[in-house]
Tab-separated table of C-alpha atoms in Angstrom:
chain	number	residue	atom	x	y	z
A	56	UNK	CA	-0.040	0.043	0.099
A	57	UNK	CA	1.240	3.387	-0.843
A	58	UNK	CA	2.056	5.766	2.121
A	59	UNK	CA	3.055	9.430	2.393
A	60	UNK	CA	4.801	10.786	5.813
A	61	UNK	CA	5.326	14.382	6.648
A	62	UNK	CA	6.999	14.738	9.832
A	63	UNK	CA	6.844	18.448	10.424
A	64	UNK	CA	3.447	19.505	11.710
A	65	UNK	CA	4.478	23.171	11.748
A	66	UNK	CA	7.337	25.319	10.367
A	67	UNK	CA	8.331	28.896	10.682
A	68	UNK	CA	10.301	30.995	8.151
A	69	UNK	CA	11.355	34.508	7.885
A	70	UNK	CA	10.177	36.539	5.013
A	71	UNK	CA	12.566	36.349	1.978
A	72	UNK	CA	14.368	33.329	3.291
A	73	UNK	CA	14.184	29.779	1.884
A	74	UNK	CA	12.440	26.852	3.426
A	75	UNK	CA	12.327	23.058	2.967
A	76	UNK	CA	9.468	20.955	3.695
A	77	UNK	CA	9.880	17.213	4.174
A	78	UNK	CA	8.058	14.420	2.563
A	79	UNK	CA	8.952	10.715	2.469
A	80	UNK	CA	6.914	8.075	0.686
A	81	UNK	CA	6.611	4.387	0.318
A	82	UNK	CA	5.431	2.391	-2.547
A	83	UNK	CA	6.249	-0.954	-4.404
A	84	UNK	CA	5.078	0.397	-7.936
A	85	UNK	CA	8.152	1.512	-9.883
A	86	UNK	CA	5.768	4.003	-11.607
A	87	UNK	CA	4.437	6.977	-9.531
A	88	UNK	CA	3.887	10.649	-9.366
A	89	UNK	CA	4.509	12.963	-6.547
A	90	UNK	CA	2.731	16.162	-5.913
A	91	UNK	CA	2.651	19.057	-3.577
A	92	UNK	CA	-0.469	21.120	-2.933
A	93	UNK	CA	-1.069	24.247	-0.983
A	94	UNK	CA	-4.065	24.862	1.002
A	95	UNK	CA	-4.745	28.274	2.362
A	96	UNK	CA	-7.499	28.958	4.955
A	97	UNK	CA	-10.157	29.007	2.218
A	98	UNK	CA	-9.883	25.206	1.968
A	99	UNK	CA	-9.156	25.004	-1.692
A	100	UNK	CA	-6.099	22.580	-2.744
A	101	UNK	CA	-3.808	24.548	-5.071
A	102	UNK	CA	-1.394	22.426	-7.057
A	103	UNK	CA	2.364	23.565	-6.846
A	104	UNK	CA	4.501	21.051	-8.403
A	105	UNK	CA	4.801	17.388	-9.827
A	106	UNK	CA	7.514	14.960	-10.213
A	107	UNK	CA	7.327	11.660	-11.952
A	108	UNK	CA	9.334	8.731	-10.717
A	109	UNK	CA	11.107	8.539	-14.173
A	110	UNK	CA	11.911	12.138	-14.345
A	111	UNK	CA	15.787	12.602	-14.376
A	112	UNK	CA	15.832	16.144	-13.211
A	113	UNK	CA	14.223	17.738	-10.168
A	114	UNK	CA	10.965	19.642	-10.944
A	115	UNK	CA	10.900	23.458	-10.689
A	116	UNK	CA	7.950	25.945	-10.927
A	117	UNK	CA	8.878	29.358	-10.187
A	118	UNK	CA	9.922	29.653	-6.514
A	119	UNK	CA	9.088	26.109	-5.908
A	120	UNK	CA	11.479	23.280	-6.553
A	121	UNK	CA	11.316	19.490	-5.637
A	122	UNK	CA	14.235	17.850	-4.127
A	123	UNK	CA	13.687	14.326	-5.194
A	124	UNK	CA	15.947	11.644	-3.958
A	125	UNK	CA	14.521	8.518	-5.368
A	126	UNK	CA	16.866	6.038	-3.301
A	127	UNK	CA	15.710	7.658	-0.029
A	128	UNK	CA	12.084	7.769	-1.214
A	129	UNK	CA	11.977	11.498	-0.295
A	130	UNK	CA	10.400	14.475	-2.333
A	131	UNK	CA	11.031	17.539	-0.276
A	132	UNK	CA	9.552	20.911	-1.379
A	133	UNK	CA	11.836	24.023	-1.337
A	134	UNK	CA	10.220	27.324	-1.364
A	135	UNK	CA	12.645	30.050	-2.213
A	136	UNK	CA	12.277	33.660	-1.118
A	137	UNK	CA	9.239	33.221	1.145
A	138	UNK	CA	6.546	35.590	1.017
A	139	UNK	CA	3.719	36.278	3.534
A	140	UNK	CA	1.179	34.851	1.160
A	141	UNK	CA	2.863	31.503	1.383
A	142	UNK	CA	1.599	30.894	4.981
A	143	UNK	CA	-0.665	27.910	4.405
A	144	UNK	CA	-0.905	24.140	4.823
A	145	UNK	CA	1.255	22.075	2.577
A	146	UNK	CA	0.439	18.566	1.496
A	147	UNK	CA	2.576	16.005	-0.223
A	148	UNK	CA	0.795	13.451	-2.213
A	149	UNK	CA	1.341	10.363	-4.451
A	150	UNK	CA	-0.344	8.583	-7.178
A	151	UNK	CA	0.754	5.135	-8.330
A	152	UNK	CA	0.856	4.015	-11.933
A	153	UNK	CA	1.825	5.851	-15.258
A	154	UNK	CA	0.046	6.428	-18.441
A	155	UNK	CA	-2.354	8.536	-20.226
A	156	UNK	CA	-5.300	7.572	-17.919
A	157	UNK	CA	-3.776	9.115	-14.760
A	158	UNK	CA	-7.062	11.020	-14.199
A	159	UNK	CA	-8.681	7.755	-13.105
A	160	UNK	CA	-6.046	7.348	-10.087
A	161	UNK	CA	-6.654	8.488	-6.518
A	162	UNK	CA	-4.096	10.656	-4.595
A	163	UNK	CA	-2.740	9.607	-1.192
A	164	UNK	CA	-2.114	12.432	0.882
A	165	UNK	CA	0.424	13.092	3.752
A	166	UNK	CA	-0.868	14.830	7.011
A	167	UNK	CA	0.508	18.123	6.044
A	168	UNK	CA	2.836	20.843	7.291
A	169	UNK	CA	1.614	24.289	8.420
A	170	UNK	CA	3.981	26.920	7.188
A	171	UNK	CA	4.005	30.422	8.703
A	172	UNK	CA	5.996	33.148	7.168
A	173	UNK	CA	7.160	35.939	9.637
A	174	UNK	CA	7.915	39.441	8.608
B	294	UNK	CA	-13.448	29.554	-17.141
B	295	UNK	CA	-15.133	28.383	-14.001
B	296	UNK	CA	-12.978	26.219	-11.802
B	297	UNK	CA	-14.498	23.424	-9.502
B	298	UNK	CA	-17.546	24.763	-7.526
B	299	UNK	CA	-19.093	23.124	-4.527
B	300	UNK	CA	-22.168	23.773	-2.626
B	301	UNK	CA	-23.219	24.242	0.145
B	302	UNK	CA	-19.917	25.891	1.588
B	303	UNK	CA	-21.036	25.298	5.204
B	304	UNK	CA	-23.601	23.214	6.733
B	305	UNK	CA	-24.694	21.791	10.289
B	306	UNK	CA	-26.505	18.659	10.835
B	307	UNK	CA	-27.346	16.408	13.749
B	308	UNK	CA	-26.537	12.834	14.227
B	309	UNK	CA	-28.748	10.453	12.296
B	310	UNK	CA	-29.607	12.828	9.550
B	311	UNK	CA	-28.785	12.648	5.872
B	312	UNK	CA	-26.645	15.258	3.836
B	313	UNK	CA	-26.156	15.814	0.095
B	314	UNK	CA	-23.200	17.796	-1.239
B	315	UNK	CA	-22.685	19.058	-4.761
B	316	UNK	CA	-20.019	19.455	-7.173
B	317	UNK	CA	-19.611	21.039	-10.529
B	318	UNK	CA	-16.416	19.926	-12.169
B	319	UNK	CA	-14.024	22.306	-14.240
B	320	UNK	CA	-15.208	22.749	-17.700
B	321	UNK	CA	-14.367	19.957	-20.023
B	322	UNK	CA	-13.483	17.558	-17.126
B	323	UNK	CA	-15.321	14.200	-17.094
B	324	UNK	CA	-14.219	12.512	-13.788
B	325	UNK	CA	-15.145	13.577	-10.343
B	326	UNK	CA	-13.431	12.365	-7.087
B	327	UNK	CA	-14.516	13.085	-3.592
B	328	UNK	CA	-12.219	13.431	-0.570
B	329	UNK	CA	-12.831	13.741	3.074
B	330	UNK	CA	-10.434	15.966	5.246
B	331	UNK	CA	-10.844	15.634	8.992
B	332	UNK	CA	-9.611	18.607	11.012
B	333	UNK	CA	-5.772	18.423	11.112
B	334	UNK	CA	-5.495	15.702	8.541
B	335	UNK	CA	-4.854	15.159	4.841
B	336	UNK	CA	-7.538	14.519	2.494
B	337	UNK	CA	-8.699	10.832	2.195
B	338	UNK	CA	-10.049	9.428	-1.041
B	339	UNK	CA	-13.814	8.373	-0.831
B	340	UNK	CA	-14.742	7.453	-4.349
B	341	UNK	CA	-14.441	8.600	-8.071
B	342	UNK	CA	-17.145	8.847	-10.705
B	343	UNK	CA	-16.782	8.570	-14.432
B	344	UNK	CA	-19.463	8.167	-17.094
B	345	UNK	CA	-22.049	8.283	-14.225
B	346	UNK	CA	-20.660	5.224	-12.561
B	347	UNK	CA	-18.660	4.728	-9.424
B	348	UNK	CA	-15.344	3.431	-10.644
B	349	UNK	CA	-13.184	3.058	-7.482
B	350	UNK	CA	-13.783	3.545	-3.840
B	351	UNK	CA	-11.675	4.138	-0.764
B	352	UNK	CA	-12.235	2.636	2.750
B	353	UNK	CA	-15.454	4.151	3.446
B	354	UNK	CA	-18.783	2.480	4.566
B	355	UNK	CA	-21.802	2.253	2.327
B	356	UNK	CA	-23.427	5.339	4.187
B	357	UNK	CA	-21.402	7.270	1.761
B	358	UNK	CA	-22.746	7.196	-1.751
B	359	UNK	CA	-22.704	9.253	-4.769
B	360	UNK	CA	-23.939	10.059	-8.249
B	361	UNK	CA	-22.776	11.699	-11.423
B	362	UNK	CA	-25.151	13.178	-13.786
B	363	UNK	CA	-24.775	13.433	-17.783
B	364	UNK	CA	-23.357	16.999	-17.296
B	365	UNK	CA	-20.524	15.441	-15.272
B	366	UNK	CA	-21.580	17.171	-12.047
B	367	UNK	CA	-21.806	15.089	-8.973
B	368	UNK	CA	-23.404	14.589	-5.571
B	369	UNK	CA	-22.159	13.088	-2.444
B	370	UNK	CA	-24.694	11.696	0.036
B	371	UNK	CA	-23.990	10.595	3.522
B	372	UNK	CA	-26.722	8.863	5.522
B	373	UNK	CA	-27.096	8.135	9.249
B	374	UNK	CA	-24.517	10.842	10.045
B	375	UNK	CA	-22.121	10.165	12.826
B	376	UNK	CA	-20.140	12.837	14.754
B	377	UNK	CA	-16.957	11.550	13.098
B	378	UNK	CA	-18.317	12.427	9.641
B	379	UNK	CA	-17.439	16.121	10.587
B	380	UNK	CA	-14.975	17.224	8.043
B	381	UNK	CA	-14.233	19.309	5.016
B	382	UNK	CA	-15.586	17.425	1.906
B	383	UNK	CA	-13.389	18.323	-1.068
B	384	UNK	CA	-14.362	17.717	-4.781
B	385	UNK	CA	-11.771	17.220	-7.391
B	386	UNK	CA	-12.123	17.073	-11.135
B	387	UNK	CA	-9.746	15.715	-13.845
B	388	UNK	CA	-9.858	14.341	-17.307
B	389	UNK	CA	-9.824	10.497	-17.693
B	390	UNK	CA	-7.001	10.888	-20.007
B	391	UNK	CA	-5.067	13.381	-18.214
B	392	UNK	CA	-1.786	12.625	-19.582
B	393	UNK	CA	1.328	11.835	-17.325
B	394	UNK	CA	0.847	14.667	-14.860
B	395	UNK	CA	-2.844	14.153	-14.464
B	396	UNK	CA	-3.472	17.210	-12.332
B	397	UNK	CA	-6.272	17.354	-10.140
B	398	UNK	CA	-8.287	20.520	-9.672
B	399	UNK	CA	-9.979	21.011	-6.210
B	400	UNK	CA	-12.993	22.955	-5.117
B	401	UNK	CA	-12.972	24.899	-1.856
B	402	UNK	CA	-15.003	22.084	-0.177
B	403	UNK	CA	-18.105	21.901	1.766
B	404	UNK	CA	-17.490	22.016	5.555
B	405	UNK	CA	-19.776	19.663	7.515
B	406	UNK	CA	-20.449	19.824	11.048
B	407	UNK	CA	-22.260	17.198	12.825
B	408	UNK	CA	-23.686	17.774	16.212
């Protein structure tokens, strides 16, 4: 069974500094995708970044990058130049399998990390 | 282009009652999934609908049921409510053939409180 572990219930970071949010995963499927979502107080889950298990390079999206260490089964999110608006819950998630029909596959989420950016 | 919309945003029920939550997927999406997010936890997969049929289901009892309509919108029904059903219920839409990334688009959720 697939599993996601986020060991940091809460993190503080100063504005303009970088922060790393940890995520480890467990799966027996060689094909999988890893996701990070941001959830502000409004409740909506906002997609941030995706990393496929066969991707050779770490994913980057603007200020977000994913530190993917396949052998360690970790997929840490790095946020550079933190902003006050980055304060939110952050969830790591995984979906097993690969192919064009990924829309039919459910996500397994971790328990989340609450990030607070301080001025 | 409207994203995923859910209604109602908040509701309060008492134990034993029944509730219906509604979801309209993002334009062009054909697959709707429902997730339950208890306070302080990550979302958990309830079930998924495609072509008006339940395609897969997470570890939830039969009290949780759903429906998908021809326009792809969906309902989540919960019968015989328990205190433990209090949670944020998230609807997510996607395309069946979503490609390698297969991004899910989420609504803002319906927050259910059971007293």
